[in-house]
Amino acid sequence: MKEADYELVLDVMHKHREEGVSLLALARETGQRLPDLQKFMRAHRKCFVMVDATKYKLNPAPPINGNVGSVRFRLRSEAAKKRQQTIGMWVAITVAITSVFYAINNML
């Protein structure tokens, strides 16, 4: 999900923070697909807790404490960490390819 998409999800979750919101209602209000929302909620279990079989709300326990700002911070830091790992992987691949070409060039 993109940042704009999860901002919509967080806004809806904030409106219904006391009682929670069902995934179907969340899909209707945000325009997201149900499987995408399920995947998003499962991927961020520290941010959201399941109230009923299909109803979620913001995690009232630490480190979230039911605070939307804490959820935003956590989601942004996870996205930044993932982006850093991707950049690191591409740097490692580039170094490996460059080293191979350098070694081949020295052999000739």
PDB file of C-alpha atoms in Angstrom:
ATOM      1  CA  MET A   1       0.000   0.000   0.000  1.00  0.00           C
ATOM      2  CA  LYS A   2       1.164   3.511  -0.734  1.00  0.00           C
ATOM      3  CA  GLU A   3       1.434   6.184   1.933  1.00  0.00           C
ATOM      4  CA  ALA A   4      -1.679   7.979   0.668  1.00  0.00           C
ATOM      5  CA  ASP A   5      -3.619   4.703   0.906  1.00  0.00           C
ATOM      6  CA  TYR A   6      -2.646   3.948   4.463  1.00  0.00           C
ATOM      7  CA  GLU A   7      -3.360   7.557   5.440  1.00  0.00           C
ATOM      8  CA  LEU A   8      -6.982   6.933   4.387  1.00  0.00           C
ATOM      9  CA  VAL A   9      -7.021   3.725   6.419  1.00  0.00           C
ATOM     10  CA  LEU A  10      -5.631   5.552   9.457  1.00  0.00           C
ATOM     11  CA  ASP A  11      -8.212   8.325   9.143  1.00  0.00           C
ATOM     12  CA  VAL A  12     -11.058   5.799   9.120  1.00  0.00           C
ATOM     13  CA  MET A  13      -9.486   3.854  11.996  1.00  0.00           C
ATOM     14  CA  HIS A  14      -9.158   7.091  13.969  1.00  0.00           C
ATOM     15  CA  LYS A  15     -12.858   7.900  13.454  1.00  0.00           C
ATOM     16  CA  HIS A  16     -13.827   4.495  14.863  1.00  0.00           C
ATOM     17  CA  ARG A  17     -11.021   4.141  17.399  1.00  0.00           C
ATOM     18  CA  GLU A  18     -13.240   3.176  20.336  1.00  0.00           C
ATOM     19  CA  GLU A  19     -15.327   0.407  18.772  1.00  0.00           C
ATOM     20  CA  GLY A  20     -13.069  -0.572  15.873  1.00  0.00           C
ATOM     21  CA  VAL A  21     -14.043  -0.964  12.227  1.00  0.00           C
ATOM     22  CA  SER A  22     -14.780  -4.037  10.130  1.00  0.00           C
ATOM     23  CA  LEU A  23     -12.644  -4.783   7.104  1.00  0.00           C
ATOM     24  CA  LEU A  24     -15.688  -4.581   4.844  1.00  0.00           C
ATOM     25  CA  ALA A  25     -16.572  -1.086   6.098  1.00  0.00           C
ATOM     26  CA  LEU A  26     -12.918  -0.093   5.829  1.00  0.00           C
ATOM     27  CA  ALA A  27     -12.826  -1.309   2.221  1.00  0.00           C
ATOM     28  CA  ARG A  28     -15.992   0.642   1.424  1.00  0.00           C
ATOM     29  CA  GLU A  29     -14.757   3.876   3.002  1.00  0.00           C
ATOM     30  CA  THR A  30     -11.228   3.770   1.577  1.00  0.00           C
ATOM     31  CA  GLY A  31     -11.863   2.174  -1.816  1.00  0.00           C
ATOM     32  CA  GLN A  32      -9.211  -0.469  -1.164  1.00  0.00           C
ATOM     33  CA  ARG A  33      -9.596  -4.150  -2.007  1.00  0.00           C
ATOM     34  CA  LEU A  34     -10.410  -6.457   0.898  1.00  0.00           C
ATOM     35  CA  PRO A  35      -7.387  -8.799   0.364  1.00  0.00           C
ATOM     36  CA  ASP A  36      -5.052  -5.777   0.317  1.00  0.00           C
ATOM     37  CA  LEU A  37      -6.496  -4.521   3.596  1.00  0.00           C
ATOM     38  CA  GLN A  38      -6.199  -7.975   5.189  1.00  0.00           C
ATOM     39  CA  LYS A  39      -2.573  -8.207   4.101  1.00  0.00           C
ATOM     40  CA  PHE A  40      -1.886  -4.693   5.420  1.00  0.00           C
ATOM     41  CA  MET A  41      -3.482  -5.418   8.821  1.00  0.00           C
ATOM     42  CA  ARG A  42      -1.625  -8.717   9.191  1.00  0.00           C
ATOM     43  CA  ALA A  43       1.682  -7.133   8.205  1.00  0.00           C
ATOM     44  CA  HIS A  44       1.332  -4.500  10.930  1.00  0.00           C
ATOM     45  CA  ARG A  45       0.097  -6.490  13.918  1.00  0.00           C
ATOM     46  CA  LYS A  46       1.824  -4.144  16.369  1.00  0.00           C
ATOM     47  CA  CYS A  47      -0.245  -1.226  15.064  1.00  0.00           C
ATOM     48  CA  PHE A  48      -3.678  -2.864  14.807  1.00  0.00           C
ATOM     49  CA  VAL A  49      -5.466  -5.439  16.950  1.00  0.00           C
ATOM     50  CA  MET A  50      -8.305  -7.722  15.919  1.00  0.00           C
ATOM     51  CA  VAL A  51     -11.437  -7.080  17.983  1.00  0.00           C
ATOM     52  CA  ASP A  52     -13.790  -9.589  16.347  1.00  0.00           C
ATOM     53  CA  ALA A  53     -13.248 -12.019  13.499  1.00  0.00           C
ATOM     54  CA  THR A  54     -13.069  -9.202  10.934  1.00  0.00           C
ATOM     55  CA  LYS A  55     -13.010  -6.048  13.076  1.00  0.00           C
ATOM     56  CA  TYR A  56      -9.814  -4.112  13.796  1.00  0.00           C
ATOM     57  CA  LYS A  57      -8.860  -1.101  15.877  1.00  0.00           C
ATOM     58  CA  LEU A  58      -5.701   0.776  16.794  1.00  0.00           C
ATOM     59  CA  ASN A  59      -3.563  -1.106  19.294  1.00  0.00           C
ATOM     60  CA  PRO A  60      -4.294   0.324  22.765  1.00  0.00           C
ATOM     61  CA  ALA A  61      -1.100  -1.186  24.222  1.00  0.00           C
ATOM     62  CA  PRO A  62       2.425   0.279  24.052  1.00  0.00           C
ATOM     63  CA  PRO A  63       4.169   1.328  21.827  1.00  0.00           C
ATOM     64  CA  ILE A  64       1.055   2.498  19.907  1.00  0.00           C
ATOM     65  CA  ASN A  65      -1.275   3.391  22.813  1.00  0.00           C
ATOM     66  CA  GLY A  66      -4.155   3.955  20.385  1.00  0.00           C
ATOM     67  CA  ASN A  67      -2.356   6.980  18.929  1.00  0.00           C
ATOM     68  CA  VAL A  68      -2.563   7.568  15.164  1.00  0.00           C
ATOM     69  CA  GLY A  69       0.701   9.539  15.264  1.00  0.00           C
ATOM     70  CA  SER A  70       2.527   6.514  16.672  1.00  0.00           C
ATOM     71  CA  VAL A  71       1.124   4.318  13.905  1.00  0.00           C
ATOM     72  CA  ARG A  72       2.167   6.846  11.240  1.00  0.00           C
ATOM     73  CA  PHE A  73       5.677   7.022  12.699  1.00  0.00           C
ATOM     74  CA  ARG A  74       5.974   3.232  12.818  1.00  0.00           C
ATOM     75  CA  LEU A  75       4.712   2.759   9.243  1.00  0.00           C
ATOM     76  CA  ARG A  76       7.033   5.455   7.901  1.00  0.00           C
ATOM     77  CA  SER A  77      10.047   4.042   9.739  1.00  0.00           C
ATOM     78  CA  GLU A  78       9.278   0.542   8.407  1.00  0.00           C
ATOM     79  CA  ALA A  79       9.020   1.941   4.869  1.00  0.00           C
ATOM     80  CA  ALA A  80      12.324   3.795   5.300  1.00  0.00           C
ATOM     81  CA  LYS A  81      14.009   0.647   6.610  1.00  0.00           C
ATOM     82  CA  LYS A  82      12.724  -1.361   3.643  1.00  0.00           C
ATOM     83  CA  ARG A  83      13.919   1.341   1.229  1.00  0.00           C
ATOM     84  CA  GLN A  84      17.360   1.325   2.902  1.00  0.00           C
ATOM     85  CA  GLN A  85      17.611  -2.446   2.552  1.00  0.00           C
ATOM     86  CA  THR A  86      16.691  -2.234  -1.136  1.00  0.00           C
ATOM     87  CA  ILE A  87      19.326   0.434  -1.758  1.00  0.00           C
ATOM     88  CA  GLY A  88      21.911  -1.635   0.128  1.00  0.00           C
ATOM     89  CA  MET A  89      21.085  -4.691  -1.950  1.00  0.00           C
ATOM     90  CA  TRP A  90      21.517  -2.759  -5.219  1.00  0.00           C
ATOM     91  CA  VAL A  91      24.813  -1.286  -4.003  1.00  0.00           C
ATOM     92  CA  ALA A  92      26.077  -4.789  -3.191  1.00  0.00           C
ATOM     93  CA  ILE A  93      25.002  -6.085  -6.613  1.00  0.00           C
ATOM     94  CA  THR A  94      26.687  -3.137  -8.340  1.00  0.00           C
ATOM     95  CA  VAL A  95      29.924  -3.698  -6.409  1.00  0.00           C
ATOM     96  CA  ALA A  96      29.873  -7.413  -7.246  1.00  0.00           C
ATOM     97  CA  ILE A  97      29.316  -6.790 -10.961  1.00  0.00           C
ATOM     98  CA  THR A  98      32.014  -4.109 -11.044  1.00  0.00           C
ATOM     99  CA  SER A  99      34.465  -6.430  -9.272  1.00  0.00           C
ATOM    100  CA  VAL A 100      33.783  -9.236 -11.741  1.00  0.00           C
ATOM    101  CA  PHE A 101      34.321  -6.955 -14.738  1.00  0.00           C
ATOM    102  CA  TYR A 102      37.488  -5.548 -13.161  1.00  0.00           C
ATOM    103  CA  ALA A 103      38.829  -9.072 -12.550  1.00  0.00           C
ATOM    104  CA  ILE A 104      38.013 -10.150 -16.112  1.00  0.00           C
ATOM    105  CA  ASN A 105      39.645  -7.008 -17.497  1.00  0.00           C
ATOM    106  CA  ASN A 106      42.840  -7.695 -15.511  1.00  0.00           C
ATOM    107  CA  MET A 107      42.967 -11.279 -16.829  1.00  0.00           C
ATOM    108  CA  LEU A 108      43.010 -10.102 -20.426  1.00  0.00           C
TER     109      LEU A 108
END
